[in-house]
């Protein structure tokens, strides 16, 4: 009875930890959905959302009514042209498109429901997008908590894992740390759509390999029965009976393996969450799929290999509509020489090990408590004797024959977390990158174009499992002493939690200050910004062309709306611009950087028809001013590109023309 009460109390405390972790995030990041303009990669991500919304309208107009949404609409939504950067590129063909479709689809659903209720929704697509980012970031502890329970860690360890989930700290390494997603940070919102599923994909894959292989030996069964006897709470007679039963058991019998079996109930959740991870972000999907290698090796048998191939094949099957065309048409996917080498090569073994040991991979800018927990978890998971956790579910029942009480459902974990030690070491080795492994990395499919620096995500994901495993290992010997265990947990939370949470609060507080400042600055110039957009759309309706709004290394960096340069802001809302490269996959990316603003022929070459500039910027001789406001001037370029006559008699400028030039591009 005491054991049952203890387990019930631990469950309540763990759920309380989870609720606190989520509530803390909801409170701390409450200003995130109130931002009115983005200064980071979210400008690129929302541009894809906005373009998807445009294509949705296009599909509505052009799809025959006799064709289903799946056949016609989705064919447009998963493969369409995005003209915003680098002379245009069919980004959804190569890049994740499911998050954009879900964002636009859910927003349109809300709009439709509000319309049926006779009300107008006041939430714009931009606000809806930011609310989704905010909720995904805030709910991440739930994903980690559930994943830790899936791998059968105790309730309290899972609760502590939830408390730690959103508090990794790095110096901008693009991992699972909050600065990767916050307004003040890097705006990697597409990664959030995969990150929420990644721990569950790993956890269910671990369970898929661990269970159903049916390799339990009689010795394992005997160990479980001995543990049951040692912790029996029903009295001396029961313990004697139990011990006699163990002695009469077949502990010494050679190990036996029952028939190999794979259940859909084990395969399905692993396949679903791995697929969802890849659909959210292909890079994180590759990391999730690679995690299957160490998870399988930890329990390597012939049957495990079969299970590995079946799981990997199932995920690839559901992604094949997207993955196979990418490999078949990879020639048009550029690897830019403007990208910094560390993205593709990572940092090497020496730098990575130094960063790990000094805390920069998990605890940058603070005492490396989380790093210590991860290393302790690594040792505990790899310890020869493993971690023995008696997870008991005592059930009182009457036997039909002898009317005796028996103990049911005793479950013992013996060294089962070795897979997570392998997982961490595996991703740490991959994080060394091409700097260490050279061309050997390319033996892994898909690595030639993969940003190897992103393997920090795998290191972080493994660490989120190891940290609570480390805590459990530290107080596992106190598992029968409930008060000591609770005191241990409280001490860990106080000693480790306070400095970790203090740094997170400090970072988020300044984040709030910057959001408020940007919103105020944006409000001051919003009328001018809207007027510029209106002028450009009207001008492009008469004569289409790209817009030059400066470049980041010159006057463009100071031509801003609030804290966001105009060359970013214009492209976010569908105005085709040049000289900002949020992606360098278009083959035009490299050539575009040679544009010279004082050469009229370059404007013709890149189809640039308009220039938006600050009032203080001295115009080139061939810029003709057509409109101005307090914060900007709009110029038109007299183009020699052949004018085209459209079917509705409106003149336009083509992006392509014919002629002879004594130059090679």
XYZ file of C-alpha atoms in Angstrom:
665
model
C 0.000 0.000 0.000
C 2.869 2.352 0.882
C 4.487 1.679 -2.493
C 1.259 2.461 -4.336
C 0.875 5.747 -2.457
C 4.489 6.650 -3.172
C 4.072 6.005 -6.909
C 0.865 7.997 -6.973
C 2.555 10.910 -5.219
C 5.527 10.783 -7.637
C 3.107 10.885 -10.571
C 1.348 13.956 -9.181
C 4.672 15.737 -8.576
C 5.901 14.881 -12.094
C 2.740 16.171 -13.747
C 3.093 19.309 -11.636
C 6.623 19.758 -12.998
C 5.308 19.387 -16.551
C 2.518 21.909 -16.010
C 5.007 24.341 -14.495
C 7.458 23.919 -17.414
C 4.747 24.617 -20.001
C 3.169 27.427 -17.983
C 6.569 29.034 -17.466
C 7.186 29.063 -21.238
C 3.715 30.440 -21.967
C 4.329 33.262 -19.509
C 7.959 33.957 -20.419
C 7.416 34.127 -24.178
C 3.982 35.774 -24.105
C 5.144 38.739 -26.220
C 6.345 36.545 -29.099
C 2.956 36.465 -30.911
C 2.624 40.243 -30.484
C 5.574 41.048 -32.772
C 4.517 43.018 -35.860
C 7.708 42.606 -37.910
C 10.552 40.063 -38.018
C 14.289 40.839 -38.054
C 15.574 37.296 -38.582
C 14.995 34.096 -40.564
C 11.279 34.260 -39.789
C 11.097 36.888 -42.548
C 12.066 34.103 -44.956
C 9.814 31.518 -43.324
C 6.742 33.749 -43.366
C 7.420 34.654 -47.005
C 6.946 30.949 -47.806
C 3.709 30.940 -45.796
C 2.486 34.051 -47.625
C 3.378 32.530 -51.008
C 1.570 29.298 -50.081
C -1.514 31.383 -49.303
C -1.271 32.985 -52.752
C -0.936 29.585 -54.418
C -3.963 28.335 -52.464
C -6.034 31.100 -54.082
C -4.489 30.276 -57.447
C -5.439 26.612 -57.037
C -8.995 27.554 -56.072
C -9.327 29.457 -59.350
C -7.623 26.938 -61.603
C -8.501 23.499 -60.224
C -11.491 21.900 -61.982
C -14.331 21.090 -59.627
C -14.271 17.427 -60.629
C -10.709 17.020 -59.292
C -10.179 16.437 -55.579
C -8.157 18.676 -53.299
C -5.448 16.021 -53.029
C -5.053 15.610 -56.779
C -5.128 19.253 -57.859
C -4.646 21.675 -54.976
C -1.805 19.762 -53.330
C 0.033 19.430 -56.642
C 0.307 23.229 -56.662
C 1.010 23.600 -52.945
C 3.927 21.148 -52.834
C 5.626 22.400 -55.996
C 5.345 26.050 -56.977
C 7.598 28.920 -57.955
C 8.751 31.409 -55.298
C 9.941 34.604 -57.066
C 10.980 36.498 -53.920
C 14.757 35.913 -54.066
C 17.590 35.007 -56.445
C 15.486 35.437 -59.602
C 13.074 32.853 -58.239
C 13.238 29.191 -57.310
C 10.800 26.327 -56.836
C 11.578 26.122 -53.134
C 8.742 23.808 -52.004
C 10.101 21.152 -54.347
C 13.332 20.946 -52.342
C 12.356 22.466 -49.006
C 9.803 21.529 -46.359
C 6.284 22.537 -47.464
C 3.972 20.739 -45.029
C 4.314 23.379 -42.237
C 3.321 26.155 -44.643
C 0.313 24.185 -45.896
C -0.826 23.435 -42.337
C -0.421 27.063 -41.248
C -2.387 28.414 -44.193
C -4.977 25.628 -43.969
C -5.597 26.156 -40.242
C -5.807 29.940 -40.710
C -8.345 29.557 -43.507
C -10.310 27.135 -41.367
C -10.484 29.694 -38.559
C -11.545 32.348 -41.047
C -14.270 30.048 -42.357
C -15.582 29.179 -38.897
C -15.714 32.831 -37.908
C -17.565 33.623 -41.121
C -20.151 30.905 -40.410
C -20.694 32.486 -36.989
C -21.342 35.816 -38.676
C -18.133 37.395 -37.372
C -14.967 38.666 -38.996
C -11.691 37.245 -37.706
C -9.269 39.990 -36.690
C -6.217 37.726 -36.805
C -3.981 38.156 -39.838
C -2.004 35.300 -41.360
C 1.157 36.868 -39.899
C -0.304 36.819 -36.373
C -1.624 33.283 -36.815
C 1.834 32.156 -37.895
C 3.446 33.694 -34.815
C 0.872 32.166 -32.469
C 1.727 28.724 -33.845
C 5.450 29.362 -33.308
C 4.757 30.515 -29.753
C 2.675 27.444 -28.907
C 5.137 24.979 -30.431
C 8.007 26.511 -28.481
C 6.004 26.577 -25.239
C 4.751 22.991 -25.559
C 8.152 21.413 -26.235
C 8.472 20.184 -22.603
C 5.377 18.045 -23.208
C 7.108 16.290 -26.099
C 10.190 15.577 -23.975
C 8.076 14.433 -21.004
C 6.060 11.983 -23.098
C 9.211 10.698 -24.793
C 10.846 9.978 -21.430
C 7.759 8.092 -20.299
C 7.713 6.114 -23.546
C 11.230 4.853 -22.764
C 9.942 3.933 -19.280
C 11.876 6.426 -17.214
C 10.140 6.988 -13.847
C 7.641 9.801 -13.455
C 9.972 12.057 -11.477
C 12.813 11.708 -13.981
C 10.381 12.560 -16.793
C 9.204 15.595 -14.838
C 12.755 16.853 -14.405
C 13.358 16.243 -18.109
C 10.389 18.514 -18.866
C 11.830 21.189 -16.559
C 15.134 21.114 -18.459
C 13.725 20.757 -21.985
C 13.581 24.452 -22.911
C 16.781 25.587 -21.223
C 19.690 24.499 -23.395
C 22.043 27.431 -23.987
C 24.526 27.893 -26.858
C 26.211 30.829 -28.554
C 24.080 30.677 -31.699
C 24.814 27.099 -32.799
C 21.308 26.553 -34.299
C 20.366 23.735 -31.952
C 17.343 23.117 -29.730
C 18.068 26.131 -27.533
C 15.400 28.890 -27.281
C 17.544 31.592 -28.993
C 17.212 29.556 -32.189
C 13.509 30.454 -32.233
C 12.953 33.687 -30.332
C 12.437 37.116 -31.914
C 15.787 38.250 -30.522
C 17.404 35.084 -31.861
C 17.580 33.392 -35.237
C 13.978 32.688 -36.227
C 14.395 29.014 -37.139
C 10.661 28.452 -36.974
C 10.637 25.668 -39.566
C 12.864 23.667 -37.208
C 10.157 23.932 -34.538
C 7.736 21.943 -36.680
C 10.183 19.029 -36.594
C 11.589 19.578 -33.118
C 8.198 18.984 -31.472
C 8.120 15.434 -32.909
C 11.833 14.548 -32.736
C 11.980 13.283 -29.104
C 8.884 11.141 -29.678
C 10.324 9.745 -32.912
C 13.501 8.728 -31.075
C 11.605 7.370 -28.059
C 9.186 5.225 -30.036
C 12.034 3.949 -32.220
C 13.911 2.975 -29.047
C 10.839 1.136 -27.779
C 10.304 -0.472 -31.184
C 13.788 -2.016 -31.069
C 13.654 -2.788 -27.326
C 10.258 -4.454 -27.154
C 8.836 -7.325 -29.113
C 12.285 -8.724 -29.857
C 11.452 -11.184 -27.091
C 15.023 -11.892 -26.079
C 14.237 -12.087 -22.367
C 16.263 -14.844 -20.754
C 15.346 -16.946 -17.762
C 18.136 -15.149 -15.905
C 16.426 -11.789 -16.556
C 13.171 -13.263 -15.292
C 14.902 -14.555 -12.186
C 16.464 -11.135 -11.515
C 13.039 -9.579 -11.697
C 11.577 -12.132 -9.323
C 14.452 -11.615 -6.847
C 13.896 -7.863 -6.947
C 10.213 -8.479 -6.282
C 11.060 -10.591 -3.256
C 13.490 -8.028 -1.842
C 10.913 -5.267 -2.019
C 7.830 -7.241 -1.092
C 5.558 -5.276 1.202
C 3.140 -8.073 2.149
C 5.043 -9.695 4.981
C 7.572 -12.352 5.961
C 5.492 -15.368 4.902
C 5.021 -13.909 1.455
C 8.775 -13.167 1.113
C 9.669 -16.743 2.123
C 7.192 -18.131 -0.371
C 8.533 -15.852 -3.038
C 12.150 -16.774 -2.326
C 11.320 -20.486 -2.439
C 9.580 -19.898 -5.729
C 12.704 -18.219 -7.112
C 14.918 -21.048 -5.887
C 12.684 -23.554 -7.631
C 12.700 -21.412 -10.781
C 14.872 -21.881 -13.814
C 17.366 -19.022 -13.380
C 20.232 -21.196 -14.512
C 18.446 -22.374 -17.604
C 20.225 -21.285 -20.810
C 18.849 -18.188 -22.501
C 15.988 -18.790 -24.844
C 14.547 -16.701 -27.587
C 10.902 -16.904 -28.480
C 9.506 -16.477 -31.952
C 10.347 -13.233 -33.701
C 7.371 -10.917 -33.896
C 6.700 -7.386 -35.105
C 3.506 -5.667 -34.061
C 1.992 -2.783 -35.968
C 1.279 -1.116 -32.608
C 5.049 -0.775 -32.087
C 6.006 0.051 -35.677
C 3.269 2.608 -36.350
C 4.064 5.294 -33.738
C 7.784 5.177 -34.540
C 7.075 5.543 -38.272
C 4.479 8.284 -37.735
C 6.692 10.494 -35.567
C 9.778 9.989 -37.735
C 7.746 10.926 -40.814
C 6.276 13.963 -39.059
C 9.786 15.088 -38.094
C 11.008 14.875 -41.691
C 7.924 16.645 -43.037
C 8.494 19.470 -40.573
C 12.144 19.948 -41.513
C 14.086 17.676 -43.848
C 17.388 18.301 -42.046
C 15.965 17.232 -38.692
C 14.234 14.351 -40.451
C 17.628 13.119 -41.674
C 18.942 13.402 -38.106
C 15.934 11.436 -36.816
C 16.466 8.700 -39.405
C 20.185 8.482 -38.615
C 19.303 8.033 -34.934
C 17.952 4.601 -35.860
C 21.517 3.403 -36.432
C 22.780 3.598 -32.813
C 19.369 2.608 -31.431
C 19.488 -0.583 -33.502
C 23.174 -1.290 -32.846
C 22.521 -1.209 -29.096
C 20.429 -4.389 -29.508
C 22.016 -5.743 -32.668
C 20.657 -9.089 -33.830
C 19.476 -10.452 -37.138
C 15.917 -9.592 -36.126
C 16.951 -6.034 -35.272
C 18.331 -5.545 -38.771
C 15.004 -6.664 -40.215
C 13.135 -4.286 -37.932
C 15.499 -1.456 -38.868
C 14.933 -1.986 -42.583
C 11.180 -2.233 -42.100
C 10.966 0.998 -40.083
C 13.287 2.966 -42.370
C 11.494 1.632 -45.450
C 8.081 2.609 -44.043
C 9.192 6.189 -43.376
C 10.841 6.527 -46.792
C 7.687 5.164 -48.427
C 5.514 7.910 -46.931
C 8.103 10.551 -47.860
C 8.804 9.152 -51.328
C 6.521 11.651 -53.110
C 9.026 14.315 -52.039
C 12.365 12.551 -51.451
C 12.616 10.666 -54.742
C 12.059 13.747 -56.965
C 14.687 15.644 -54.950
C 17.326 13.008 -55.696
C 16.288 12.752 -59.342
C 16.458 16.524 -59.899
C 19.350 17.417 -57.636
C 21.356 19.037 -60.451
C 19.398 22.262 -60.004
C 20.147 22.454 -56.270
C 23.076 24.824 -55.847
C 25.871 24.609 -53.274
C 26.963 28.212 -52.977
C 30.557 29.280 -52.486
C 29.165 32.278 -50.592
C 28.068 29.990 -47.755
C 30.583 29.843 -44.873
C 32.538 26.549 -44.835
C 31.615 25.731 -41.212
C 28.021 25.077 -42.285
C 29.065 22.136 -44.450
C 32.232 21.076 -42.615
C 31.248 21.695 -38.965
C 33.961 22.435 -36.385
C 36.117 19.345 -36.008
C 36.859 17.044 -33.077
C 39.123 19.314 -31.043
C 36.851 22.364 -31.100
C 33.746 20.278 -30.425
C 35.258 18.416 -27.456
C 36.504 21.686 -25.967
C 33.051 23.227 -26.344
C 31.422 20.195 -24.747
C 33.733 20.090 -21.742
C 33.638 23.825 -21.062
C 29.841 23.788 -21.249
C 29.322 25.724 -24.488
C 27.153 23.015 -26.092
C 24.552 22.992 -23.302
C 25.356 25.803 -20.846
C 26.888 28.737 -22.681
C 27.157 31.751 -20.402
C 26.353 29.930 -17.147
C 27.605 27.251 -14.755
C 27.606 24.000 -16.778
C 25.105 22.092 -14.632
C 23.227 20.661 -17.585
C 26.486 19.527 -19.183
C 27.346 17.703 -15.942
C 23.963 15.944 -15.959
C 24.413 14.885 -19.585
C 27.879 13.470 -18.879
C 26.607 11.693 -15.745
C 23.769 10.263 -17.837
C 26.278 9.137 -20.447
C 28.284 7.310 -17.771
C 25.157 5.839 -16.185
C 23.732 4.614 -19.495
C 27.059 3.051 -20.450
C 27.787 1.608 -16.972
C 28.439 -2.153 -17.155
C 25.799 -2.979 -14.539
C 23.365 -0.569 -16.080
C 20.456 0.993 -14.255
C 18.079 -1.270 -12.425
C 14.688 0.293 -11.903
C 11.972 -1.831 -10.367
C 8.800 -0.345 -11.780
C 6.081 -2.172 -9.903
C 2.417 -2.414 -10.340
C 1.223 -4.473 -7.411
C -2.229 -5.830 -7.857
C -4.073 -7.666 -5.112
C -6.075 -10.527 -6.438
C -7.290 -13.905 -5.253
C -5.992 -17.025 -6.885
C -8.810 -19.393 -7.790
C -6.959 -22.424 -6.431
C -5.144 -21.486 -3.228
C -6.673 -18.079 -2.382
C -3.209 -16.472 -2.129
C -2.275 -12.887 -2.912
C 0.256 -12.497 -5.717
C 2.320 -9.713 -7.212
C 1.662 -8.822 -10.852
C 3.389 -6.845 -13.551
C 6.904 -6.527 -12.183
C 9.046 -4.818 -14.812
C 12.812 -4.468 -14.586
C 15.094 -2.389 -16.801
C 18.651 -3.698 -16.903
C 21.148 -1.564 -18.834
C 18.436 -0.714 -21.344
C 19.580 2.912 -21.721
C 22.903 1.996 -23.297
C 21.250 2.948 -26.599
C 21.150 6.605 -25.527
C 24.856 6.563 -24.674
C 25.491 5.304 -28.204
C 23.076 7.897 -29.597
C 24.966 10.761 -27.965
C 28.402 9.508 -29.031
C 27.129 8.837 -32.552
C 25.876 12.390 -33.064
C 28.927 13.858 -31.347
C 31.136 12.043 -33.875
C 28.963 13.251 -36.757
C 29.113 16.785 -35.334
C 32.905 16.671 -35.768
C 31.984 16.910 -39.429
C 34.029 16.922 -42.587
C 36.707 18.879 -40.716
C 37.601 15.608 -38.984
C 36.276 12.851 -41.227
C 36.929 14.383 -44.638
C 35.304 12.569 -47.581
C 34.325 9.633 -45.345
C 31.242 11.638 -44.344
C 29.998 11.461 -47.920
C 29.568 7.700 -47.566
C 26.372 8.528 -45.656
C 23.569 9.211 -48.186
C 22.606 12.881 -48.463
C 25.635 14.282 -46.634
C 27.288 16.046 -49.602
C 24.841 18.943 -49.379
C 23.893 18.632 -45.715
C 24.896 21.343 -43.243
C 26.914 19.123 -40.889
C 26.892 21.859 -38.254
C 23.202 21.000 -37.732
C 24.186 17.745 -36.028
C 24.187 19.866 -32.882
C 20.450 19.055 -32.914
C 21.238 15.349 -32.568
C 23.666 16.067 -29.724
C 21.009 18.154 -27.965
C 18.254 15.589 -28.517
C 20.389 12.787 -27.053
C 21.328 15.077 -24.161
C 17.673 15.659 -23.302
C 17.370 11.911 -22.705
C 20.715 11.539 -20.900
C 20.209 14.370 -18.388
C 17.193 12.741 -16.650
C 18.852 9.322 -17.007
C 21.817 10.810 -15.153
C 19.576 12.094 -12.377
C 17.867 8.709 -12.089
C 21.233 6.983 -11.944
C 22.379 9.258 -9.132
C 19.479 8.475 -6.837
C 18.571 4.983 -8.075
C 20.041 3.435 -4.910
C 17.514 5.430 -2.894
C 14.549 3.964 -4.769
C 13.252 2.222 -1.640
C 13.781 5.262 0.606
C 11.055 7.639 -0.439
C 11.943 10.655 1.805
C 15.620 10.584 0.758
C 14.602 10.424 -2.897
C 12.329 13.449 -2.586
C 15.046 15.390 -0.733
C 17.507 14.489 -3.500
C 15.126 15.744 -6.183
C 14.403 18.999 -4.360
C 18.151 19.580 -3.931
C 18.761 18.993 -7.648
C 15.981 21.387 -8.619
C 17.273 24.125 -6.300
C 20.989 23.772 -7.048
C 20.643 23.216 -10.799
C 17.300 24.761 -11.695
C 17.742 28.242 -10.229
C 20.873 29.282 -12.198
C 19.532 27.696 -15.389
C 16.159 29.416 -15.148
C 17.760 32.699 -14.102
C 19.726 32.873 -17.367
C 16.672 31.945 -19.455
C 14.627 34.676 -17.783
C 17.400 37.221 -18.329
C 17.600 36.423 -22.052
C 13.830 36.511 -22.488
C 13.461 39.773 -20.573
C 15.697 41.618 -23.002
C 13.892 39.810 -25.832
C 10.641 41.407 -24.604
C 12.305 44.822 -24.496
C 13.423 44.492 -28.110
C 9.977 43.336 -29.282
C 8.302 46.324 -27.640
C 10.897 48.672 -29.102
C 10.498 47.235 -32.596
C 6.698 47.385 -32.411
C 6.860 51.039 -31.385
C 9.318 51.890 -34.166
C 7.223 49.963 -36.680
C 4.065 51.823 -35.697
C 5.790 55.140 -36.423
C 6.577 54.232 -40.043
C 3.789 51.757 -40.805
C 1.839 54.249 -42.914
C 4.940 54.951 -45.030
C 5.632 51.210 -45.339
C 2.088 50.478 -46.562
C 2.308 53.357 -49.035
C 5.540 51.934 -50.488
C 3.978 48.478 -50.883
C 0.941 50.016 -52.596
C 3.134 52.049 -54.953
C 5.251 49.032 -55.882
C 2.275 46.766 -56.525
C 0.627 49.407 -58.677
C 3.829 50.015 -60.651
C 4.467 46.299 -61.107
C 0.942 45.865 -62.382
C 1.891 48.119 -65.303
C 5.504 47.025 -65.758
C 6.669 43.981 -63.749
C 10.235 43.874 -62.537
C 12.392 43.148 -59.536
C 13.192 45.675 -56.822
C 16.607 46.748 -55.581
C 16.498 48.068 -51.996
C 20.204 48.111 -51.232
C 22.502 45.415 -49.984
C 23.492 44.442 -46.480
C 27.102 45.509 -46.890
C 26.229 49.006 -48.118
C 23.403 51.511 -47.681
C 20.751 48.789 -47.562
C 21.647 47.895 -43.973
C 20.481 51.345 -42.819
C 17.356 51.497 -44.997
C 14.997 49.964 -42.476
C 11.439 49.666 -41.347
C 11.846 49.444 -37.572
C 14.735 46.974 -37.022
C 14.286 45.132 -40.331
C 16.072 46.128 -43.569
C 13.721 46.862 -46.453
C 15.422 44.340 -48.728
C 14.195 41.685 -46.257
C 10.819 43.222 -45.500
C 9.768 43.721 -49.131
C 10.580 40.125 -50.038
C 8.613 38.833 -47.034
C 5.373 39.987 -48.640
C 5.932 38.784 -52.170
C 7.882 41.670 -53.736
C 10.703 40.072 -55.801
C 13.996 41.532 -54.602
C 17.706 41.018 -55.177
C 20.855 40.779 -53.054
C 19.362 39.103 -50.013
C 19.994 35.366 -49.870
C 17.995 33.648 -47.137
C 18.589 30.549 -49.253
C 21.406 29.929 -51.691
C 19.969 26.857 -53.410
C 18.982 28.736 -56.560
C 21.776 28.527 -59.178
C 21.326 32.289 -59.618
C 22.472 32.991 -56.050
C 26.197 33.134 -56.776
C 25.955 35.273 -59.929
C 23.624 37.819 -58.333
C 26.327 38.949 -55.905
C 28.271 40.516 -58.783
C 25.529 43.079 -59.389
C 26.829 46.677 -59.469
C 24.302 49.388 -58.745
C 26.132 51.950 -60.898
C 25.938 49.773 -64.042
C 22.684 50.167 -65.994
C 23.323 46.926 -67.897
C 23.251 44.960 -64.626
C 19.684 46.115 -63.999
C 18.701 44.742 -67.391
C 20.538 41.491 -66.736
C 18.701 40.794 -63.472
C 15.338 42.212 -64.519
C 15.477 45.026 -61.956
C 12.885 47.677 -62.825
C 12.582 49.581 -59.512
C 14.811 50.956 -56.781
C 13.561 51.724 -53.261
C 16.027 53.858 -51.330
C 16.208 56.198 -48.331
C 15.757 59.920 -49.078
C 19.409 60.560 -48.226
C 20.745 58.138 -50.858
C 22.181 59.876 -53.943
C 20.485 58.354 -57.037
C 22.286 56.993 -60.078
C 21.885 58.979 -63.302
C 19.554 56.371 -64.797
C 17.216 56.211 -61.777
C 13.996 58.097 -62.486
C 12.041 59.069 -59.366
C 8.348 58.187 -59.583
C 7.179 58.559 -55.977
C 8.435 59.485 -52.520
C 7.402 59.654 -48.870
C 8.985 60.739 -45.639
C 11.142 57.637 -45.229
C 11.713 56.456 -48.830
C 11.968 57.328 -52.500
C 10.897 55.031 -55.313
C 12.735 55.060 -58.649
C 12.114 53.366 -61.980
C 14.861 52.113 -64.268
C 14.546 52.769 -67.995
C 15.001 49.242 -69.281
C 16.119 48.096 -72.700
C 14.487 44.737 -72.119
C 11.876 43.980 -74.772
C 8.382 45.038 -73.678
C 5.707 42.389 -73.848
C 2.036 42.853 -74.598
C -0.190 40.701 -72.443
C -3.626 39.368 -73.351
C -5.298 42.100 -71.308
C -3.298 44.817 -73.135
C -1.185 45.719 -70.080
C 2.487 46.202 -70.812
C 5.082 44.243 -68.937
C 8.774 43.533 -68.913
C 9.884 39.974 -69.449
C 12.482 38.304 -67.268
C 14.029 36.868 -70.437
C 14.865 38.490 -73.753
C 16.992 37.901 -76.822
C 20.040 39.748 -78.012
C 23.806 39.738 -78.179
C 26.125 40.859 -75.391
C 29.934 40.719 -75.443
C 29.993 39.234 -71.954
C 29.759 35.854 -70.292
C 27.605 35.366 -67.216
